[in-house]
XYZ file of C-alpha atoms in Angstrom:
229
model
C 82.387 136.382 126.655
C 86.194 136.279 127.425
C 88.453 138.904 126.408
C 90.242 136.889 123.659
C 86.836 136.178 121.918
C 85.778 139.829 121.950
C 89.060 140.914 120.579
C 88.892 138.293 117.737
C 85.289 139.451 116.809
C 86.710 143.198 116.907
C 89.599 142.149 114.480
C 87.172 140.499 112.069
C 85.147 143.711 111.999
C 88.202 146.017 111.412
C 88.707 147.607 108.100
C 91.586 149.620 106.535
C 89.497 152.307 105.594
C 88.491 153.212 109.160
C 92.001 152.638 110.518
C 93.371 155.326 107.763
C 90.375 157.610 108.600
C 91.427 157.712 112.346
C 94.733 159.150 111.411
C 93.133 161.887 109.141
C 90.991 162.746 112.199
C 93.933 163.164 114.458
C 93.409 159.913 116.408
C 96.901 158.615 117.081
C 97.636 155.976 119.592
C 100.391 153.796 120.738
C 98.085 150.755 120.796
C 97.352 148.252 118.062
C 94.436 149.359 115.957
C 92.197 147.123 114.066
C 89.859 149.866 112.554
C 86.370 149.235 113.935
C 83.842 151.986 113.585
C 82.428 153.390 116.996
C 78.854 152.684 116.228
C 79.975 148.881 115.447
C 81.681 148.734 118.984
C 78.899 150.461 120.729
C 76.365 148.009 119.332
C 78.491 144.988 120.264
C 79.020 146.403 123.837
C 75.346 146.745 124.141
C 74.818 143.098 123.022
C 77.344 142.098 125.382
C 76.090 143.840 128.422
C 77.812 145.230 131.618
C 80.780 143.323 132.525
C 83.339 144.769 134.883
C 85.913 141.887 134.548
C 85.735 142.011 130.942
C 86.200 145.709 130.745
C 89.187 145.547 133.036
C 90.814 142.660 130.764
C 89.816 144.730 127.593
C 91.617 147.847 128.939
C 94.878 146.152 129.427
C 94.704 144.334 125.900
C 97.025 146.861 124.184
C 94.253 147.044 121.585
C 92.676 150.481 120.881
C 89.180 149.044 119.991
C 89.627 146.786 123.044
C 89.872 149.839 125.355
C 86.865 151.384 123.439
C 84.811 148.414 123.845
C 85.821 148.490 127.634
C 84.166 151.710 127.809
C 80.833 150.414 126.518
C 80.677 147.168 128.668
C 81.903 148.766 132.031
C 79.333 149.096 134.748
C 79.729 152.819 135.804
C 78.505 151.791 139.366
C 81.539 149.570 139.728
C 84.078 152.181 138.608
C 86.358 153.596 141.274
C 88.182 156.696 141.678
C 91.499 154.827 141.373
C 90.201 153.103 138.025
C 89.095 156.553 136.694
C 92.724 158.053 137.378
C 94.318 154.844 135.878
C 92.246 154.888 132.674
C 92.664 158.709 132.164
C 96.391 158.418 132.648
C 96.481 155.774 129.806
C 94.559 158.120 127.287
C 96.834 159.186 124.457
C 94.125 160.674 121.882
C 90.968 162.606 121.786
C 88.845 159.640 120.704
C 89.211 157.458 123.731
C 89.140 160.269 126.051
C 85.856 161.716 124.826
C 84.309 158.337 124.350
C 85.148 157.408 127.997
C 83.994 160.743 129.418
C 80.643 160.910 127.373
C 79.688 156.950 127.662
C 81.083 156.127 131.071
C 82.913 158.602 133.471
C 79.885 161.137 133.549
C 77.628 158.408 134.951
C 79.857 157.641 137.865
C 79.428 159.068 141.284
C 82.778 160.765 141.184
C 82.288 162.553 137.747
C 82.016 166.070 139.126
C 84.841 165.645 141.500
C 87.088 164.394 138.657
C 86.114 167.169 136.502
C 87.405 169.602 138.972
C 90.332 167.780 139.947
C 91.713 166.904 136.495
C 91.176 170.605 135.295
C 94.749 171.383 136.802
C 96.651 168.399 135.582
C 99.829 168.984 133.563
C 98.905 165.854 131.336
C 97.352 166.830 128.062
C 94.574 164.128 127.700
C 93.978 163.928 131.638
C 93.365 167.686 131.548
C 91.231 167.379 128.423
C 89.112 164.546 130.180
C 88.180 167.414 132.729
C 86.517 169.613 130.305
C 85.080 166.856 128.288
C 83.375 165.592 131.540
C 82.121 169.132 132.001
C 80.533 168.961 128.560
C 79.244 165.622 129.129
C 77.627 166.379 132.418
C 75.771 169.361 130.830
C 74.070 166.859 128.597
C 73.503 163.861 131.048
C 73.029 165.303 134.540
C 69.568 166.804 134.081
C 69.000 167.224 137.837
C 72.100 169.270 138.496
C 71.339 172.932 139.479
C 72.826 175.891 137.524
C 75.041 176.667 140.556
C 77.064 173.561 140.054
C 77.872 174.592 136.569
C 78.823 178.112 137.610
C 81.494 176.761 140.006
C 83.158 175.277 136.760
C 83.486 178.622 134.916
C 86.479 179.578 136.821
C 88.260 176.227 135.990
C 87.353 176.796 132.383
C 88.659 180.578 132.376
C 92.082 179.279 133.739
C 92.058 176.295 131.480
C 91.708 178.450 128.331
C 95.198 179.681 129.113
C 96.590 176.132 127.881
C 97.487 176.388 124.297
C 97.691 172.722 123.862
C 95.394 171.978 120.938
C 93.407 169.007 122.434
C 93.083 170.862 125.704
C 91.852 174.301 124.370
C 89.307 172.674 122.080
C 87.952 170.837 125.129
C 87.888 173.988 127.236
C 85.879 175.814 124.422
C 83.413 172.679 124.125
C 82.830 172.798 127.885
C 82.130 176.765 127.840
C 79.691 176.317 124.952
C 77.822 173.600 126.415
C 77.322 175.196 129.865
C 76.314 178.342 128.026
C 73.696 176.669 126.169
C 71.963 174.936 129.257
C 69.811 177.933 130.485
C 69.622 181.754 130.450
C 71.502 182.124 133.585
C 74.516 180.146 132.457
C 74.435 181.724 128.992
C 74.969 185.012 130.680
C 77.792 183.711 132.914
C 79.493 181.857 129.947
C 79.185 184.893 127.697
C 80.916 187.255 130.368
C 83.762 184.541 130.475
C 83.917 184.544 126.660
C 84.143 188.231 126.523
C 86.927 188.229 128.990
C 88.908 185.793 127.206
C 88.351 187.275 123.969
C 90.256 190.233 125.025
C 93.289 188.296 126.330
C 96.432 189.052 124.689
C 97.289 185.447 124.341
C 96.244 183.466 121.165
C 94.695 180.312 123.004
C 92.319 182.106 125.511
C 91.436 184.730 122.851
C 90.441 181.766 120.313
C 88.236 180.162 123.078
C 86.543 183.289 124.035
C 85.865 184.465 120.456
C 84.613 181.082 119.259
C 82.469 180.598 122.352
C 81.073 184.157 122.296
C 80.058 183.828 118.569
C 77.922 180.831 119.255
C 76.539 181.678 122.435
C 75.356 185.179 121.532
C 73.908 183.875 118.295
C 70.304 184.533 117.485
C 69.882 180.630 117.263
C 70.951 180.131 120.734
C 69.228 183.062 122.222
C 65.893 181.977 120.621
C 66.350 178.420 122.080
C 67.006 179.553 125.479
C 64.248 182.026 125.426
C 61.707 179.264 124.212
C 63.037 176.939 126.781
C 62.377 179.564 129.576
C 58.723 179.985 128.819
């Protein structure tokens, strides 16, 4: 399918209800918006199949749903470091950022590298991408050893100092995800959470307290104990 055909399909399936809902959930973008549900775009992308050329054209379309569809049709094996940097630099809301990280970037050979590199970016959504990638790798990289995730905790602890809303929420997300992967990681993540919870600054204190509440809960501890048997 050509880019214009794909965009026409997306436009036909857009609704004002979903478009208005995006704003309520804090998804604001400079791009044109049609108002298509993520599930609809994901299903359409699966039907189209992987198409690197189409993904590149859709990303440059100037349409929010075009970029979202690009994520679902792009082949992670064709993605380059340059492309990841370019796309991350275009992110202007958490919706496209998290979707790209969870459905595409974490499947590329450069996922771990970019998670660490972007964690110190001054750009809000590039930095969020680092921690969204970390959370995504917890879910999708089943072969990764705990030691790899332990190396991310210092980046998370430093990232918690950032008081920008979309950064600190992703930092919290990554810390909670890592802390629920194994008993060893849980203990390490709780230690980070405790230190952050005692910080004088509001952002790290919120990250720490919120993460500690979940990671030390009976539900998480029981799940980890059962998994360790």
